[in-house]
Amino acid sequence: MDTKIILSATWVVVTLIYLYGDVLRICSGDLAKKPMADKNLNQFVWLGIAVLMLTPILMVFLPLVMPQSVSRWVNIIVAAFFFLFNLVGLPTYASLYDKFLLAVNMGFNGITIWYAWNWS
């Protein structure tokens, strides 16, 4: 199978896992325990959060249209960033389902890095 499609598919999985975790947090009531609105965040912080969470969504599309040499390194760098971001954030989640989903997500970040690294 074409590596571009595999990389795009790994980003689809990563994006869906993030969304599924958010849905579970809402349904379980965990989100209500730590409302972000109480933190008095300014528009630039919310913009940063939007850019952060838009990145894996864009990575569904970008491997399909970028040149192979550029796509390879973009996939490696972005997947490594999200792997480390999730690794650092993992202890801050109390729920087992969150830890499980983040671990699976990190696994898919690793798969993304492996496919991009071995792309010939």
Short mmCIF file of C-alpha atoms in Angstrom, two decimals:
data_model
loop_
_atom_site.label_atom_id
_atom_site.label_comp_id
_atom_site.label_asym_id
_atom_site.label_seq_id
_atom_site.Cartn_x
_atom_site.Cartn_y
_atom_site.Cartn_z
CA MET A 1 0.00 0.00 0.00
CA ASP A 2 1.14 3.55 -0.71
CA THR A 3 2.97 5.09 2.26
CA LYS A 4 1.13 8.39 1.74
CA ILE A 5 -2.18 6.64 2.41
CA ILE A 6 -0.82 4.79 5.44
CA LEU A 7 0.50 8.03 6.95
CA SER A 8 -2.78 9.79 6.28
CA ALA A 9 -4.66 6.89 7.90
CA THR A 10 -2.49 7.03 11.03
CA TRP A 11 -3.39 10.71 11.42
CA VAL A 12 -7.09 9.87 10.97
CA VAL A 13 -6.77 7.38 13.83
CA VAL A 14 -4.90 9.88 16.03
CA THR A 15 -7.52 12.57 15.39
CA LEU A 16 -10.40 10.21 16.12
CA ILE A 17 -8.77 9.04 19.36
CA TYR A 18 -8.46 12.66 20.52
CA LEU A 19 -12.12 13.27 19.68
CA TYR A 20 -13.23 10.02 21.32
CA GLY A 21 -11.35 10.96 24.49
CA ASP A 22 -13.13 14.32 24.54
CA VAL A 23 -16.52 12.61 24.13
CA LEU A 24 -15.72 10.18 26.96
CA ARG A 25 -14.61 13.08 29.19
CA ILE A 26 -17.92 14.86 28.56
CA CYS A 27 -20.04 11.72 29.08
CA SER A 28 -18.20 10.62 32.22
CA GLY A 29 -18.46 14.05 33.81
CA ASP A 30 -14.67 14.39 34.06
CA LEU A 31 -14.76 17.54 31.95
CA ALA A 32 -17.16 19.26 34.37
CA LYS A 33 -14.70 18.72 37.22
CA LYS A 34 -12.00 20.84 35.53
CA PRO A 35 -13.68 23.52 33.42
CA MET A 36 -11.27 25.41 31.19
CA ALA A 37 -13.48 28.49 31.39
CA ASP A 38 -12.56 28.93 35.06
CA LYS A 39 -8.89 29.35 34.14
CA ASN A 40 -9.49 32.82 32.61
CA LEU A 41 -7.52 32.06 29.44
CA ASN A 42 -7.07 34.83 26.89
CA GLN A 43 -7.73 34.67 23.14
CA PHE A 44 -4.09 33.88 22.33
CA VAL A 45 -4.12 30.79 24.56
CA TRP A 46 -7.34 29.59 22.89
CA LEU A 47 -5.75 30.27 19.49
CA GLY A 48 -2.75 28.17 20.53
CA ILE A 49 -5.04 25.34 21.61
CA ALA A 50 -6.89 25.57 18.28
CA VAL A 51 -3.62 25.42 16.31
CA LEU A 52 -2.39 22.50 18.43
CA MET A 53 -5.54 20.45 17.84
CA LEU A 54 -5.86 21.45 14.19
CA THR A 55 -2.40 20.06 13.45
CA PRO A 56 -3.31 16.31 13.46
CA ILE A 57 -6.41 17.12 11.39
CA LEU A 58 -4.26 18.87 8.77
CA MET A 59 -1.83 15.94 8.86
CA VAL A 60 -4.59 13.76 7.40
CA PHE A 61 -4.39 15.84 4.23
CA LEU A 62 -0.77 16.99 4.04
CA PRO A 63 0.97 13.62 3.45
CA LEU A 64 -1.22 13.16 0.39
CA VAL A 65 -0.15 16.42 -1.27
CA MET A 66 3.37 17.23 -0.03
CA PRO A 67 6.46 16.03 -1.87
CA GLN A 68 7.78 12.78 -0.37
CA SER A 69 11.01 14.27 0.99
CA VAL A 70 9.15 17.08 2.79
CA SER A 71 6.29 14.87 3.94
CA ARG A 72 8.69 12.35 5.45
CA TRP A 73 10.27 14.91 7.78
CA VAL A 74 7.04 16.75 8.57
CA ASN A 75 5.44 13.45 9.63
CA ILE A 76 8.43 12.49 11.76
CA ILE A 77 8.65 15.89 13.47
CA VAL A 78 4.92 16.34 14.10
CA ALA A 79 4.42 12.75 15.29
CA ALA A 80 7.45 13.02 17.60
CA PHE A 81 6.11 16.31 18.99
CA PHE A 82 2.70 14.77 19.76
CA PHE A 83 4.34 11.66 21.22
CA LEU A 84 6.35 13.81 23.65
CA PHE A 85 3.40 16.14 24.31
CA ASN A 86 1.22 13.16 25.28
CA LEU A 87 4.02 11.53 27.27
CA VAL A 88 4.46 14.68 29.37
CA GLY A 89 0.69 15.10 29.78
CA LEU A 90 -0.01 11.45 30.62
CA PRO A 91 0.47 11.78 34.41
CA THR A 92 -1.98 14.71 34.55
CA TYR A 93 -4.94 12.51 33.57
CA ALA A 94 -6.64 10.68 36.43
CA SER A 95 -8.95 8.44 34.38
CA LEU A 96 -7.77 5.05 33.17
CA TYR A 97 -9.58 5.51 29.86
CA ASP A 98 -7.61 8.72 29.22
CA LYS A 99 -4.30 7.01 30.00
CA PHE A 100 -5.27 4.08 27.76
CA LEU A 101 -6.30 6.32 24.84
CA LEU A 102 -3.14 8.42 25.16
CA ALA A 103 -1.01 5.26 25.18
CA VAL A 104 -2.76 4.01 22.02
CA ASN A 105 -2.32 7.45 20.47
CA MET A 106 1.39 7.40 21.29
CA GLY A 107 1.57 3.97 19.66
CA PHE A 108 0.12 5.42 16.47
CA ASN A 109 2.58 8.32 16.68
CA GLY A 110 5.32 5.67 16.81
CA ILE A 111 3.83 3.86 13.80
CA THR A 112 3.72 7.18 11.92
CA ILE A 113 7.38 7.82 12.70
CA TRP A 114 8.34 4.27 11.68
CA TYR A 115 6.53 4.47 8.31
CA ALA A 116 7.85 7.96 7.56
CA TRP A 117 11.41 6.99 8.54
CA ASN A 118 11.35 3.86 6.34
CA TRP A 119 9.70 5.61 3.39
CA SER A 120 11.90 5.03 0.35
#
